[in-house]
Short mmCIF file of C-alpha atoms and ligand atoms in Angstrom, two decimals:
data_model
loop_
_atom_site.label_atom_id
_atom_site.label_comp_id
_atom_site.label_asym_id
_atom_site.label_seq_id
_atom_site.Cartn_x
_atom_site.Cartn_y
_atom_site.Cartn_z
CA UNK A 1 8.23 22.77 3.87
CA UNK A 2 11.80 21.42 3.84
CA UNK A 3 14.37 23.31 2.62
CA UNK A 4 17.17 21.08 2.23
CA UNK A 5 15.74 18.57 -0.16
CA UNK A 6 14.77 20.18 -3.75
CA UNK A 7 11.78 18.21 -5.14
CA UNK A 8 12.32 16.08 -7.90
CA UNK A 9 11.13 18.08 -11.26
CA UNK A 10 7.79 17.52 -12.64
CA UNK A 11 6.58 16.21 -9.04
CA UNK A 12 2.99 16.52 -8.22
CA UNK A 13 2.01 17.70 -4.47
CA UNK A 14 -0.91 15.79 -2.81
CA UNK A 15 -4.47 17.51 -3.14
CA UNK A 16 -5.06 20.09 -1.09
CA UNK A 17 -8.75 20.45 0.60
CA UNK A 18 -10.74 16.86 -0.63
CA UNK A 19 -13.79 16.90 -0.47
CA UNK A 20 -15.86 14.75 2.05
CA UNK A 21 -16.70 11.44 0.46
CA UNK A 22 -20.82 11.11 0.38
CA UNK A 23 -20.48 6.96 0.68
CA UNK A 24 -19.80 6.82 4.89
CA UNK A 25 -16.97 4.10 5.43
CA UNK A 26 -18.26 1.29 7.93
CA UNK A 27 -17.02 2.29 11.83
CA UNK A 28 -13.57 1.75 11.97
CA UNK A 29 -12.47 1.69 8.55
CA UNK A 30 -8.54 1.23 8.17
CA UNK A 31 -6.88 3.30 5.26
CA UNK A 32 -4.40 0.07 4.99
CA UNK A 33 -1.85 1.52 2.20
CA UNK A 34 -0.40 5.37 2.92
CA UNK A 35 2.76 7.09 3.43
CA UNK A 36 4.45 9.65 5.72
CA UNK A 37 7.71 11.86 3.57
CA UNK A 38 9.50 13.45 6.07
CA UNK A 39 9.26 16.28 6.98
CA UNK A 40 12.73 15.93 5.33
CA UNK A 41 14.49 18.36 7.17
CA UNK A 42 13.58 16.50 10.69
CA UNK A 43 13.57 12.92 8.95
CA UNK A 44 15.95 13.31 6.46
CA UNK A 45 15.34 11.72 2.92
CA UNK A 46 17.37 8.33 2.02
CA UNK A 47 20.76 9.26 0.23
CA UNK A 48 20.07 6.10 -2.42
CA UNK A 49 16.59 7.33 -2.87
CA UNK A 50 15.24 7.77 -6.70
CA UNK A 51 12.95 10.36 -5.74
CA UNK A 52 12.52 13.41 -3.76
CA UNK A 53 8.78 14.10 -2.38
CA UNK A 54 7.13 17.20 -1.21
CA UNK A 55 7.23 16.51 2.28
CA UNK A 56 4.22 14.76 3.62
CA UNK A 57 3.73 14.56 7.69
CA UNK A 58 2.23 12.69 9.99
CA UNK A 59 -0.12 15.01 11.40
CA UNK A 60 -1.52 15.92 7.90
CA UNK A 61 -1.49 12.14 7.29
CA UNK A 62 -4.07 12.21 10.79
CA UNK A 63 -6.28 14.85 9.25
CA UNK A 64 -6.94 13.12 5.80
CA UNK A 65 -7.96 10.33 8.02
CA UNK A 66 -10.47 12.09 10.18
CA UNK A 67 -11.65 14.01 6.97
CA UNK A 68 -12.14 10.88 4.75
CA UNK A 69 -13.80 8.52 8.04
CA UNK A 70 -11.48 6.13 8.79
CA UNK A 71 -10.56 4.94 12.00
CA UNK A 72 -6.90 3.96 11.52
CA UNK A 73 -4.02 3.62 8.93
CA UNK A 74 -1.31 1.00 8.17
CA UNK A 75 1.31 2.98 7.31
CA UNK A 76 4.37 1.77 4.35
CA UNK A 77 7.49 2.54 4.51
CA UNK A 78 8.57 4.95 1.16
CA UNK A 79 11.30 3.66 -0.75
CA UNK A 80 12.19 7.61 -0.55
CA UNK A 81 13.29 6.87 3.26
CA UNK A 82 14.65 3.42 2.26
CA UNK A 83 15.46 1.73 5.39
CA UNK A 84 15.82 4.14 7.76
CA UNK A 85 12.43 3.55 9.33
CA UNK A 86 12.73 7.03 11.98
CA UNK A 87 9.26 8.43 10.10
CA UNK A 88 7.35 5.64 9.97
CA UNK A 89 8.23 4.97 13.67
CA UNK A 90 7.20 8.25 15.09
CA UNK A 91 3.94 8.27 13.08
CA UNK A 92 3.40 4.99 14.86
CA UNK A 93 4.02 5.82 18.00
CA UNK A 94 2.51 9.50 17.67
CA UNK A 95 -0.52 7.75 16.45
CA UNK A 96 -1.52 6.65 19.92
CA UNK A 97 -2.20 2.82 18.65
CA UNK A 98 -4.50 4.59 15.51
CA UNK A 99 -1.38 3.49 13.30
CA UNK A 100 0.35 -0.03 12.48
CA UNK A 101 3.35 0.03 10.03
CA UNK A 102 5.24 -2.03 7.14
CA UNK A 103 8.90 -1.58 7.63
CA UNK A 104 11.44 -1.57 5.22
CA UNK A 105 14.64 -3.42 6.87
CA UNK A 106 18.20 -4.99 5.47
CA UNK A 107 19.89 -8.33 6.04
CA UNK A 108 21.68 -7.25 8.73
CA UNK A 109 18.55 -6.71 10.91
CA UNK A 110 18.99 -7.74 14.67
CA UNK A 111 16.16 -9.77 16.78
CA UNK A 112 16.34 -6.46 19.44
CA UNK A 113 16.20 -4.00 16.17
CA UNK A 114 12.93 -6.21 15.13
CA UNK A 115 11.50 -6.40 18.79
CA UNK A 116 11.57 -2.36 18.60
CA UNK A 117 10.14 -2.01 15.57
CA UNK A 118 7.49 -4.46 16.70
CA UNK A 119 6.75 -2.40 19.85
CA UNK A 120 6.79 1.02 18.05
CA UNK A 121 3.36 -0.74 16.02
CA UNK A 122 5.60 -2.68 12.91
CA UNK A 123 3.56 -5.93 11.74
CA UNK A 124 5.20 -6.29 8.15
CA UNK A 125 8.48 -5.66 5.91
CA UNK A 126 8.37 -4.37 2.23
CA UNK A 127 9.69 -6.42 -0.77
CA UNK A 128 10.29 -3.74 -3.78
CA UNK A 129 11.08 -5.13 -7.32
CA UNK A 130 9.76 -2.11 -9.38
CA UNK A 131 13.54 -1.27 -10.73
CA UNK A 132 12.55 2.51 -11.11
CA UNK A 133 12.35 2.28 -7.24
CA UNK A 134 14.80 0.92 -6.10
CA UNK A 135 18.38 -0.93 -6.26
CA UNK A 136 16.92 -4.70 -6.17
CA UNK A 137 18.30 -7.05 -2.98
CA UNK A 138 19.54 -10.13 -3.61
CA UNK A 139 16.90 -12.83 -3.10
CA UNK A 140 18.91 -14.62 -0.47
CA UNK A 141 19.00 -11.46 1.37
CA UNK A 142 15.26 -11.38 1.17
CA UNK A 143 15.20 -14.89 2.23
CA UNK A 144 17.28 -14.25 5.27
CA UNK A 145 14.98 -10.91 5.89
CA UNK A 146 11.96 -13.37 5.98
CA UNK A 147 13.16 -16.31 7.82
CA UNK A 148 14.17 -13.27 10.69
CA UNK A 149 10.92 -12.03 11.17
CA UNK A 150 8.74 -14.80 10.68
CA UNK A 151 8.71 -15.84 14.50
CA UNK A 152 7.40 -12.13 15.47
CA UNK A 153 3.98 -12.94 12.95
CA UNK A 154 4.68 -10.55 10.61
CA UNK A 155 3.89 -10.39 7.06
CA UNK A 156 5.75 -9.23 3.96
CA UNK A 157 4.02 -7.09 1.67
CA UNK A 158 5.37 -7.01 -2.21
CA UNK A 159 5.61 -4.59 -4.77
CA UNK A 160 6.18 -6.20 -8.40
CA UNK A 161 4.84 -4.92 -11.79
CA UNK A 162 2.73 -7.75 -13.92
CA UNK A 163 4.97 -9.03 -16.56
CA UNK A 164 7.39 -9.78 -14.20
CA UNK A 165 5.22 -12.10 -11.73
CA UNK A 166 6.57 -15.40 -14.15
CA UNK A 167 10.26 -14.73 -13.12
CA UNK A 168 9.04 -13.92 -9.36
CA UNK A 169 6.52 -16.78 -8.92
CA UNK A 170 8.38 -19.17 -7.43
CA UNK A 171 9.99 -16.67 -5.27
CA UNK A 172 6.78 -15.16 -3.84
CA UNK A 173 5.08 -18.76 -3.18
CA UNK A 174 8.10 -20.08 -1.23
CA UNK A 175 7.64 -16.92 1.18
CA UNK A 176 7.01 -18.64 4.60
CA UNK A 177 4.37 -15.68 6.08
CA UNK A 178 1.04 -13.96 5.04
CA UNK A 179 1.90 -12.48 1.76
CA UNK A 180 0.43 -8.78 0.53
CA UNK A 181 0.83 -7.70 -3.31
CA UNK A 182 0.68 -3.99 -3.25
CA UNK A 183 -2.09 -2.66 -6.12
CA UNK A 184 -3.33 -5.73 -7.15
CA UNK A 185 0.31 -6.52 -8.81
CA UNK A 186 0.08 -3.73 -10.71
CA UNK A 187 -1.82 -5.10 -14.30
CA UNK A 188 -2.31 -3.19 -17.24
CA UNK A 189 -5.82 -2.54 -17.52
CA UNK A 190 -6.06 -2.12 -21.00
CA UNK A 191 -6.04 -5.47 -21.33
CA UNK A 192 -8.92 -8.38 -20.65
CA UNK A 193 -9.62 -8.55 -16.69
CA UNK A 194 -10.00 -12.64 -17.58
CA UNK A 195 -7.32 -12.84 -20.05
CA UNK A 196 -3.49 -14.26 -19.43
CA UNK A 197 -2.11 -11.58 -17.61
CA UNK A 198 -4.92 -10.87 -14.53
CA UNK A 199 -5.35 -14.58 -14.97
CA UNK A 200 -1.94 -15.46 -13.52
CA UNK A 201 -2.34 -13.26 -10.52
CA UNK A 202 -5.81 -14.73 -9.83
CA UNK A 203 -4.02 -18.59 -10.11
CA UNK A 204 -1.48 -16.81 -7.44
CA UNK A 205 -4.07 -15.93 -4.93
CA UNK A 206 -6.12 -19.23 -5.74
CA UNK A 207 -3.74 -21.68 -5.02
CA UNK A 208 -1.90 -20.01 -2.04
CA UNK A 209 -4.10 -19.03 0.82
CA UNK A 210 -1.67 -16.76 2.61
CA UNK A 211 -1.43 -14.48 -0.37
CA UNK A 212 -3.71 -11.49 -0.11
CA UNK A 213 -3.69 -8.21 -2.42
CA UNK A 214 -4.62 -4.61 -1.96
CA UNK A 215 -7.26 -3.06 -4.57
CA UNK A 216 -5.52 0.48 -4.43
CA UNK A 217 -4.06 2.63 -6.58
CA UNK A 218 -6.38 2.73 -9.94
CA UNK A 219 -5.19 6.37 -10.10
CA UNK A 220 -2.22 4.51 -11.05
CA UNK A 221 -3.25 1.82 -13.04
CA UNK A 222 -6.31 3.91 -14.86
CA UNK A 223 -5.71 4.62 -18.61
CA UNK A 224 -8.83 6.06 -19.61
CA UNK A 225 -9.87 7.23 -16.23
CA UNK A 226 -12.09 9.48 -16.05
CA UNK A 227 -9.95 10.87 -12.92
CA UNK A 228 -11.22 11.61 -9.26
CA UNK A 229 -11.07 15.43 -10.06
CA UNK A 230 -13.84 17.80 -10.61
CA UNK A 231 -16.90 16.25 -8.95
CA UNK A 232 -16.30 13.06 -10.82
CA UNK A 233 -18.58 9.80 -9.32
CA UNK A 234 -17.18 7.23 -10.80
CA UNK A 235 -13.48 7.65 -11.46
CA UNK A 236 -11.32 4.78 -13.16
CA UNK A 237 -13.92 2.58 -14.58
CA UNK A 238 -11.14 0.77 -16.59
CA UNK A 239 -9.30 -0.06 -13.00
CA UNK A 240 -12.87 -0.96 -11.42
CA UNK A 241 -13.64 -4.31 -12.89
CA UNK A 242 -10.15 -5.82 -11.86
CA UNK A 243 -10.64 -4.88 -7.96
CA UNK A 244 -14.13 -6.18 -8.27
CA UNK A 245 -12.90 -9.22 -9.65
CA UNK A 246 -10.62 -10.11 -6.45
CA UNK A 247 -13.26 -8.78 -4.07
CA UNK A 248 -15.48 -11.43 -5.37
CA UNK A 249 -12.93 -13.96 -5.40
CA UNK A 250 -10.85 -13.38 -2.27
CA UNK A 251 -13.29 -11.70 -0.02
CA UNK A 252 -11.56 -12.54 3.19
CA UNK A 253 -7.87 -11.57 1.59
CA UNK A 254 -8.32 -7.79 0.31
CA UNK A 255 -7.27 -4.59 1.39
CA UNK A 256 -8.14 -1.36 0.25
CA UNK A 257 -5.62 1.84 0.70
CA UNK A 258 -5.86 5.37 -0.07
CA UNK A 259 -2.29 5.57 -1.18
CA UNK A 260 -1.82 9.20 0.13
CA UNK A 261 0.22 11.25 -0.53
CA UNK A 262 0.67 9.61 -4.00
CA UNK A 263 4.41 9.23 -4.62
CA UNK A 264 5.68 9.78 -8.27
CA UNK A 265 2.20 10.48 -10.68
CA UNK A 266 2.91 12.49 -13.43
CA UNK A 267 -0.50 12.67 -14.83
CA UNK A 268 -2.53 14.06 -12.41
CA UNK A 269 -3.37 14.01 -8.56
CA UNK A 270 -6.50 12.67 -7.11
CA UNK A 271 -9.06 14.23 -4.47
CA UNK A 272 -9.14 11.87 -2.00
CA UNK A 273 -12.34 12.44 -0.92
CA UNK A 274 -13.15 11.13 -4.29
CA UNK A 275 -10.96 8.22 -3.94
CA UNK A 276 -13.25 6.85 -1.33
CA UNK A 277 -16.18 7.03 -3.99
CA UNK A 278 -14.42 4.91 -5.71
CA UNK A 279 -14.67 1.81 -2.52
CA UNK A 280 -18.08 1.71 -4.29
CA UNK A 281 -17.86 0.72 -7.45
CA UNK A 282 -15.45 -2.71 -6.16
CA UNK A 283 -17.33 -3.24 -2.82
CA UNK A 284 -21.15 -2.36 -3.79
CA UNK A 285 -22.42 -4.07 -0.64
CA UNK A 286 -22.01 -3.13 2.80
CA UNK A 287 -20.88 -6.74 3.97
CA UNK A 288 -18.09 -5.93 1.38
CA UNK A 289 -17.21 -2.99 2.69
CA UNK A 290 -16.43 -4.29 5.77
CA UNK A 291 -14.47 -7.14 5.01
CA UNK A 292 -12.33 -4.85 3.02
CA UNK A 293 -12.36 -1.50 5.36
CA UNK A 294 -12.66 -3.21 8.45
CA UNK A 295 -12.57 -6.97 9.15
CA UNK A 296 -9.54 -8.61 6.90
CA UNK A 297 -7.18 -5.65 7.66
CA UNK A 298 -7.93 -5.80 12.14
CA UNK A 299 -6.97 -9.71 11.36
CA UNK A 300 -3.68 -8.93 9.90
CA UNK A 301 -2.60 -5.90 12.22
CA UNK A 302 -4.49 -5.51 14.92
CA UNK A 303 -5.18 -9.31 14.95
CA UNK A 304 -4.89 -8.86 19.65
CA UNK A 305 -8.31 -6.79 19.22
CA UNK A 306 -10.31 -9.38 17.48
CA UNK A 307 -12.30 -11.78 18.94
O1 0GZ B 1 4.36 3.38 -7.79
C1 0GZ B 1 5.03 4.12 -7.03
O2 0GZ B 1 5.77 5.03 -7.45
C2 0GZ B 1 4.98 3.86 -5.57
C3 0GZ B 1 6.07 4.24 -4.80
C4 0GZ B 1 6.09 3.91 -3.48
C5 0GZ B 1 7.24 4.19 -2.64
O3 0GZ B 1 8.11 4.95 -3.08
O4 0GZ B 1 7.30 3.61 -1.55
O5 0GZ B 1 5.03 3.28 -2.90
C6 0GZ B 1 3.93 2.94 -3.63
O6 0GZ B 1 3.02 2.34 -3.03
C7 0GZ B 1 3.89 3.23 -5.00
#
């Protein structure tokens, strides 16, 4: 563990020993949302950061994989590293091609910086507009970030809480790439998976094809769980019917991420293994499964190994 970075108080560690999930992922399942942190005395923690991890490596990243059954991970940069992308590129490369990555890069971003991210197994950058995570960019900036790396066919994945997807809208549609909302664009659950709120994000992904989302993170959107701890089989039910609702939708535009090693929950901290019980309750069917696991994330990064 790191010794020169104190943890930030009150910070939860990821779970040690998950189980083994019983529901066996479809062959070459991609775990298309996790993090590396650190090791922060090797890849030193971002000096603008709002949060300091437990450190989180690469190799421990590797084993969850293997454990849980998946083939390969797309791994996102942590606004804890902010853009100094040194951990995310060594777990790329150190992945032996099991590993693409979403980078997190400023205006001032060469062509030859881009090319060597690209070779080092980058396909995407990382728009942030949660405020507790970061200082925000200006929009041109962002604008300037995605006209650069456009021509290499990457996409830009964006994090954004619900109530502020109104003010963002016209921001996020004007994007000229594949677009990825990070946990469904994060809706409160407590309230009606067909009223206003979910509603809007549903119009967003109906009436622009190159906007996809990832069904991750109910440990993070859950309210009345129950959580994946203690043998549970069917964790978040609140969080459930909103994932199902875009897997019916948008078949061909979801992702599904384990979110390891869960930055910044304060409530509790889930068992993976019991995580991946949860791919059940949104993608009941096996054709589901791998659209979601398998087929929609190879098209996006590993598009060269698809027929
Ligand atoms: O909600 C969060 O705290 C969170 C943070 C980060 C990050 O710090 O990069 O990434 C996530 O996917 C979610």
């Amino acid at each position: 563990m790191s010794t020169t970075f104190e943890k930030t108080p009150g910070w939860l560690d990821w779970y040690q020993g998950p189980t083994k999930p019983s529901l066996t992922l479809p062959v070459g399942a991609v775990d298309a949302h996790c993090h590396v942190f650190g090791p922060g005395d090797e890849f030193p923690y971002a000096p603008e950061r709002k949060y300091t991890p437990c450190d989180a490596s690469k190799d421990q990243l590797f084993a969850l994989r293997d454990h849980l059954g998946f083939a390969r991970n797309v791994i996102v940069q942590a606004t804890c590293h902010g853009k100094d992308n040194r951990a995310l590129v060594d777990a790329l490369i150190a992945s032996n091609g099991k590993a693409r990555g979403v980078a997190t890069v400023g205006v001032n971003i060469t062509t030859e910086e881009i090319q060597a991210l690209h070779d080092a197994g980058v396909r995407g950058v990382r728009f942030n507009f949660v405020k507790r995570l970061v200082d925000f960019m200006p929009k041109a900036d962002l604008e300037a970030i995605a006209a650069k790396i456009a021509p290499f066919g990457w996409h830009i994945v964006i994090y954004f809480e619900a109530p502020d997807l109104p003010e963002l809208w016209d921001f996020f549609t004007n994007l000229p790439t594949t677009v990825v909302v990070d946990h469904m664009g994060r809706p409160d659950v407590s309230k009606d998976v067909n009223g206003e709120e979910f509603e809007l994000f549903v119009k967003l992904m109906r009436e622009h094809s190159n906007i996809w989302s990832k069904l991750s993170c109910p440990e993070r959107l859950s309210v009345t769980g129950p959580k994946a701890l203690d043998s549970e089989t069917r964790p978040y039910t609140d969080v459930a019917p909103f994932a199902r609702r875009l897997m019916e939708l948008f078949p061909e535009r979801v992702l599904w991420g384990t979110d390891w090693p869960h930055p910044n929950l304060k409530d509790h901290m889930p068992d993976d293994g019991l995580l991946v019980e949860y791919i059940a309750q949104i993608a009941p069917t096996e054709t589901e499964r791998q659209q979601l696991l398998v087929d929609n994330p190879m098209r996006l990064y590993w598009p060269e190994e698809v027929a």
